[in-house]
mmCIF file of C-alpha atoms in Angstrom:
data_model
loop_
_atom_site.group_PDB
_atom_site.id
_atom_site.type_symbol
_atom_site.label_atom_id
_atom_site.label_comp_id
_atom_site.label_asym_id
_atom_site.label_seq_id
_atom_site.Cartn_x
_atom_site.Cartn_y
_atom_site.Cartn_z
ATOM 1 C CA UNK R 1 5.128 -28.897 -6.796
ATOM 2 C CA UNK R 2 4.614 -29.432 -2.942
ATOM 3 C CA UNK R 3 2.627 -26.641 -0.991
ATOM 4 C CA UNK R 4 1.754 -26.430 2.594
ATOM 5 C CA UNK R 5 -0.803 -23.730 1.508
ATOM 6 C CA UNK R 6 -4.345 -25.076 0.406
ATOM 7 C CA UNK R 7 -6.560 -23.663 -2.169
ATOM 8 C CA UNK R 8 -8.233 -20.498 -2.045
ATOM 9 C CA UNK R 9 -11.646 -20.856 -0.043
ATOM 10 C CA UNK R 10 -15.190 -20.841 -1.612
ATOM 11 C CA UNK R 11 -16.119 -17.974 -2.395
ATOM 12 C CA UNK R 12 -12.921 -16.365 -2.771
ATOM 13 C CA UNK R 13 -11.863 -13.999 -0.581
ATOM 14 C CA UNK R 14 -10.860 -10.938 -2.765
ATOM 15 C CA UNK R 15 -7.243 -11.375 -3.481
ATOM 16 C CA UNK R 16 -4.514 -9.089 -1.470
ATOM 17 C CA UNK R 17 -2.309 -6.667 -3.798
ATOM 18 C CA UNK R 18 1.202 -5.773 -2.194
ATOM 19 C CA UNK R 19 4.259 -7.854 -1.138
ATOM 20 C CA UNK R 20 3.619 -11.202 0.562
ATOM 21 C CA UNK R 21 4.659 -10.426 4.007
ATOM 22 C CA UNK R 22 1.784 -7.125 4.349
ATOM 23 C CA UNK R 23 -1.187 -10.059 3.416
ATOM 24 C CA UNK R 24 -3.310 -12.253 5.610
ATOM 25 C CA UNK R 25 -3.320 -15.358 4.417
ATOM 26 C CA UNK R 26 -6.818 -17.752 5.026
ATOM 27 C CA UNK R 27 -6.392 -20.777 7.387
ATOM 28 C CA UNK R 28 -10.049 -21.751 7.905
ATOM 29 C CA UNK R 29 -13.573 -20.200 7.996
ATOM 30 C CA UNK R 30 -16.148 -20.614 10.257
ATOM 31 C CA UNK R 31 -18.817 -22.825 9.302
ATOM 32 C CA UNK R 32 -20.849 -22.651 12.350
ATOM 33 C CA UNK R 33 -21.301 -23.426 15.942
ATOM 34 C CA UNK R 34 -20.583 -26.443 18.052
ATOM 35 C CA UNK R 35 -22.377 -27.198 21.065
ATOM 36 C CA UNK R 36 -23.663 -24.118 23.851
ATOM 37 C CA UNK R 37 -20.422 -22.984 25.270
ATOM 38 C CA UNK R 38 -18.999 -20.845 22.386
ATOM 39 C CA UNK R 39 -16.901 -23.216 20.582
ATOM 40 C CA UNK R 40 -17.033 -23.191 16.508
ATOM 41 C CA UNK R 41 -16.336 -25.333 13.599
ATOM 42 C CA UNK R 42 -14.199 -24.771 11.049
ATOM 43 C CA UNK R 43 -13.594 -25.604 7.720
ATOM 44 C CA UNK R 44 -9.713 -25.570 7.672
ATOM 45 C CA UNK R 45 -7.656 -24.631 4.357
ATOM 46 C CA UNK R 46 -4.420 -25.151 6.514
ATOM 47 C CA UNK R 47 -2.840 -28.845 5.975
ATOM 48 C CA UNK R 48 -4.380 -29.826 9.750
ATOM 49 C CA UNK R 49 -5.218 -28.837 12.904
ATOM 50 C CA UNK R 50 -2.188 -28.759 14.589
ATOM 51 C CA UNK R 51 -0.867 -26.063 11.479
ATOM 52 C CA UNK R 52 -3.977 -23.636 12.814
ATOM 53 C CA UNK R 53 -3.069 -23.964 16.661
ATOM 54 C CA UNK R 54 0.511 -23.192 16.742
ATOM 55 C CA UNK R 55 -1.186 -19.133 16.181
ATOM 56 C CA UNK R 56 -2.398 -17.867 19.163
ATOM 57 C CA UNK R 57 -3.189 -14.748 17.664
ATOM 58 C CA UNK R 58 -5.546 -14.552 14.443
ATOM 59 C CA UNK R 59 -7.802 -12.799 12.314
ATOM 60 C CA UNK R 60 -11.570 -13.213 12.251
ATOM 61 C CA UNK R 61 -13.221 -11.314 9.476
ATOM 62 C CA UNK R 62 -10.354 -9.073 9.983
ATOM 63 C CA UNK R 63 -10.967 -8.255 14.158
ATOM 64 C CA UNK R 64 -8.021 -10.123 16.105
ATOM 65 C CA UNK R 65 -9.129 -12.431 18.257
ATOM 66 C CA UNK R 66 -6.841 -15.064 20.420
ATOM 67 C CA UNK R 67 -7.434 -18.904 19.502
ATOM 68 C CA UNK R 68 -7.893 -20.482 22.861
ATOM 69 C CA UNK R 69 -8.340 -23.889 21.734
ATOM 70 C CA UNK R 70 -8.517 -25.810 18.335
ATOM 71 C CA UNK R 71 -9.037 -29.559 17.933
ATOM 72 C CA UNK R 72 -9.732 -32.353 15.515
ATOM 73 C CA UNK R 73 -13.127 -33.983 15.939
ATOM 74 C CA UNK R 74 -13.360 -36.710 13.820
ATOM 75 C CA UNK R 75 -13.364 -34.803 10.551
ATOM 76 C CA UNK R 76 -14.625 -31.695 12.059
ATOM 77 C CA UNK R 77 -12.086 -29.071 13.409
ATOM 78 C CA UNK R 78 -13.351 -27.559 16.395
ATOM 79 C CA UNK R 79 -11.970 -23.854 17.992
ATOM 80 C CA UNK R 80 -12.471 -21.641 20.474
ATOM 81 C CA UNK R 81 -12.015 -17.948 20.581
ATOM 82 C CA UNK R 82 -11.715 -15.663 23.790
ATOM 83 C CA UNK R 83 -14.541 -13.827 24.092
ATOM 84 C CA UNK R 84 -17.072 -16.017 22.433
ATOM 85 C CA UNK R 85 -18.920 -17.767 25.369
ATOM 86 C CA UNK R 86 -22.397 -18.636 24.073
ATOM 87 C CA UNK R 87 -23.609 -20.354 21.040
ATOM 88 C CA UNK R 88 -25.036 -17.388 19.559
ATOM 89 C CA UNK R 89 -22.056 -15.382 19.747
ATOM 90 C CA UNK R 90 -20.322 -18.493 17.826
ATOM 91 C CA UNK R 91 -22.937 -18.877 15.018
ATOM 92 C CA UNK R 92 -22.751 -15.196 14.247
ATOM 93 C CA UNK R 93 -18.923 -16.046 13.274
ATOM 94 C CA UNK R 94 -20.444 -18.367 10.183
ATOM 95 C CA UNK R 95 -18.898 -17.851 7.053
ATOM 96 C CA UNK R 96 -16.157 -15.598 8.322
ATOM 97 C CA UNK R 97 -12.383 -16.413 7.626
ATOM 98 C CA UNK R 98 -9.961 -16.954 10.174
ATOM 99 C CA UNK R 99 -6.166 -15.162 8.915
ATOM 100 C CA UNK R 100 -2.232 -14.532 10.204
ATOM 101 C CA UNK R 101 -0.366 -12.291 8.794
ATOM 102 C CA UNK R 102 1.874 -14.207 6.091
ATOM 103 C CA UNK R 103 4.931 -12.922 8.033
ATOM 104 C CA UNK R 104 4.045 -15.497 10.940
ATOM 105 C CA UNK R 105 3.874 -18.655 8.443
ATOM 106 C CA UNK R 106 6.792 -21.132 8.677
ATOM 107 C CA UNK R 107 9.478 -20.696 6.356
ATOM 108 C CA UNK R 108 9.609 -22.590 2.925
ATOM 109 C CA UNK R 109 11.743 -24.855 1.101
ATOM 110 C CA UNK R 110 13.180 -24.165 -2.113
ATOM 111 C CA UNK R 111 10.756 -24.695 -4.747
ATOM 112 C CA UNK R 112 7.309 -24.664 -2.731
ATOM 113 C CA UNK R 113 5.311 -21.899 -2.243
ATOM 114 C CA UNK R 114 2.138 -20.273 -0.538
ATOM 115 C CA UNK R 115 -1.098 -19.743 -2.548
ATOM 116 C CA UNK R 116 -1.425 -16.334 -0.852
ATOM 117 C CA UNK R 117 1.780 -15.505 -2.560
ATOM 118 C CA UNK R 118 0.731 -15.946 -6.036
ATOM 119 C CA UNK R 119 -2.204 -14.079 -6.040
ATOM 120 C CA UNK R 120 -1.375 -10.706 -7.560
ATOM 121 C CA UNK R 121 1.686 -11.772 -9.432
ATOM 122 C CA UNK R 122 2.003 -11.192 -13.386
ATOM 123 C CA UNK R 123 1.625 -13.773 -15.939
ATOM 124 C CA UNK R 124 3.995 -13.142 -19.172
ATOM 125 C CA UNK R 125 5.053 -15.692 -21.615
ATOM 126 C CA UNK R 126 8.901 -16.600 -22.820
ATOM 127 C CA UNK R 127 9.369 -13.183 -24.292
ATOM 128 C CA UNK R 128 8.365 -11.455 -21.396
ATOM 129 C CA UNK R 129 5.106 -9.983 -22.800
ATOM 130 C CA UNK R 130 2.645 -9.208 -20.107
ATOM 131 C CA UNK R 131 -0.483 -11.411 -20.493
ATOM 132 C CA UNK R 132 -2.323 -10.899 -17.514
ATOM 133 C CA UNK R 133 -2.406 -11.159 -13.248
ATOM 134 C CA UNK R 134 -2.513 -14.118 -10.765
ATOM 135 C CA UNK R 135 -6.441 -13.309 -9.611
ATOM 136 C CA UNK R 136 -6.810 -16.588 -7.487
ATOM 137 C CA UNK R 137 -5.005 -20.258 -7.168
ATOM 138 C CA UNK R 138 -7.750 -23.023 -7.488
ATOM 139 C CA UNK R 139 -7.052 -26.695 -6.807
ATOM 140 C CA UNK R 140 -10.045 -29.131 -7.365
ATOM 141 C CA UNK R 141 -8.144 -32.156 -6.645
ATOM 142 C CA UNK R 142 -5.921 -32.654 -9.669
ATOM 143 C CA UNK R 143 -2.941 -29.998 -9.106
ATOM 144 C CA UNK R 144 -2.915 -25.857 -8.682
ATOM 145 C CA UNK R 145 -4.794 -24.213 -11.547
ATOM 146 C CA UNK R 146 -3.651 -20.548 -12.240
ATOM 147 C CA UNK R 147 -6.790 -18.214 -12.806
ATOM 148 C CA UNK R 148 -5.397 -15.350 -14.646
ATOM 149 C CA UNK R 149 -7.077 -12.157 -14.922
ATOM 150 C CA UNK R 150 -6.441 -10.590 -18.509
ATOM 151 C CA UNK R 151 -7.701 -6.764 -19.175
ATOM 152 C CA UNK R 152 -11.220 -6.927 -21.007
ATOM 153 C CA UNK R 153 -11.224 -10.176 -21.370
ATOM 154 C CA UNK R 154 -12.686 -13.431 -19.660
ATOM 155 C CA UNK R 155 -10.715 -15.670 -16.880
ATOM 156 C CA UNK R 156 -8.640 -18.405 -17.467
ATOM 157 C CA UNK R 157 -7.472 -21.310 -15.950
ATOM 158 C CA UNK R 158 -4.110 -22.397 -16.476
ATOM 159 C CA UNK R 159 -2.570 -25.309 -15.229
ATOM 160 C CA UNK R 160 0.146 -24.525 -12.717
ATOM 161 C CA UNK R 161 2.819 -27.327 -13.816
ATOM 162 C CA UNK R 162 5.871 -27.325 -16.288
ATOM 163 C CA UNK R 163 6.244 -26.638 -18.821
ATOM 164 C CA UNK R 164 2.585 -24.739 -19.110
ATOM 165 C CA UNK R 165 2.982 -22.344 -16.233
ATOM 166 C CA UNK R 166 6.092 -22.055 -13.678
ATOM 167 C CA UNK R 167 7.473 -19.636 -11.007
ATOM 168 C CA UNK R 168 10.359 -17.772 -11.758
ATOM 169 C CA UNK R 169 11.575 -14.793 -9.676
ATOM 170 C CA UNK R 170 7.898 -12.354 -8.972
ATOM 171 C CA UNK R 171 6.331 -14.091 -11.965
ATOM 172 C CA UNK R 172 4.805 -17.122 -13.812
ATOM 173 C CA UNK R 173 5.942 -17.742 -17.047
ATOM 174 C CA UNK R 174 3.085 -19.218 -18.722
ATOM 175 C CA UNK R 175 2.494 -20.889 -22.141
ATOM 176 C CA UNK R 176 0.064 -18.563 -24.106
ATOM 177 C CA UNK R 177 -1.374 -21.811 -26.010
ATOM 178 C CA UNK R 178 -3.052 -22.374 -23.382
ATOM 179 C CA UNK R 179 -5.485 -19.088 -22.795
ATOM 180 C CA UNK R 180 -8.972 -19.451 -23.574
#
């Protein structure tokens, strides 16, 4: 299933509870300074660059700041922030996550989906019984796994592909066969 929304970062932020469109949803996080004049690099969960710069306005560890500037440096994806001049002021960003509201993310086409709206959902199986809650989306390079939160009980993964685990409506109708 395509999805313009990448995995949930490491570590995971704690996951949002509520409709979609009240959530801030993750593009990058800082991962430290660049250079002497302010400017930061990030480690971008958004499909490139270009997806991070059209948002002027964003979230940094959940102050709103306005994104001056954001470029691809090679591999490296280099922003600047108004208001962050020196490279102190940019390495005391590290390890904080830069977030729009989900309301200003570009629309979707049937059958894809953001991560960010996932996370909260309820799991059931065919019959409707309630087996747990969407607690993060994970993808280590082989398709979307499903960790599901289950009431006294330990985490699961789940793949998050037909017929094991599939959207439908404000759920995921998952195969119980498959819980650890």
């Amino acid at each position: 299933m395509p999805h313009p929304s990448p995995p949930s970062p490491p570590p995971n932020p704690p996951p949002s509870r509520g409709r979609a469109s009240e959530r801030r949803v993750a593009l990058a996080a800082v991962a430290g300074a660049h250079g002497i004049q302010g400017e930061v690099r990030l480690k971008l969960f958004a499909q490139s660059a270009g997806s991070l710069a059209r948002h002027k306005c964003v979230f940094v560890d959940g102050q709103p700041m306005t994104l001056r500037d954001v470029r691809a440096n090679g591999k490296a994806v280099i922003a600047r922030f108004d208001g962050i001049a020196d490279r102190s002021e940019a390495e005391a960003l590290r390890g904080k996550l830069v977030e729009v509201d989900r309301a200003e993310l570009p629309p979707l086409e049937e059958g894809e989906y953001y991560h960010a709206d996932l996370i909260g959902l309820p799991c059931v199986d065919e019959a409707g019984t309630r087996l747990g809650t969407v607690a993060a989306i994970e993808n280590f390079g082989a398709g979307d796994l499903i960790e599901l939160e289950r009431e006294g009980q330990k985490r699961s993964l789940i793949p998050f592909r037909d017929p094991i685990a599939r959207l439908e409506h404000d759920r995921i109708v998952l195969d119980p066969g498959f819980l650890a």
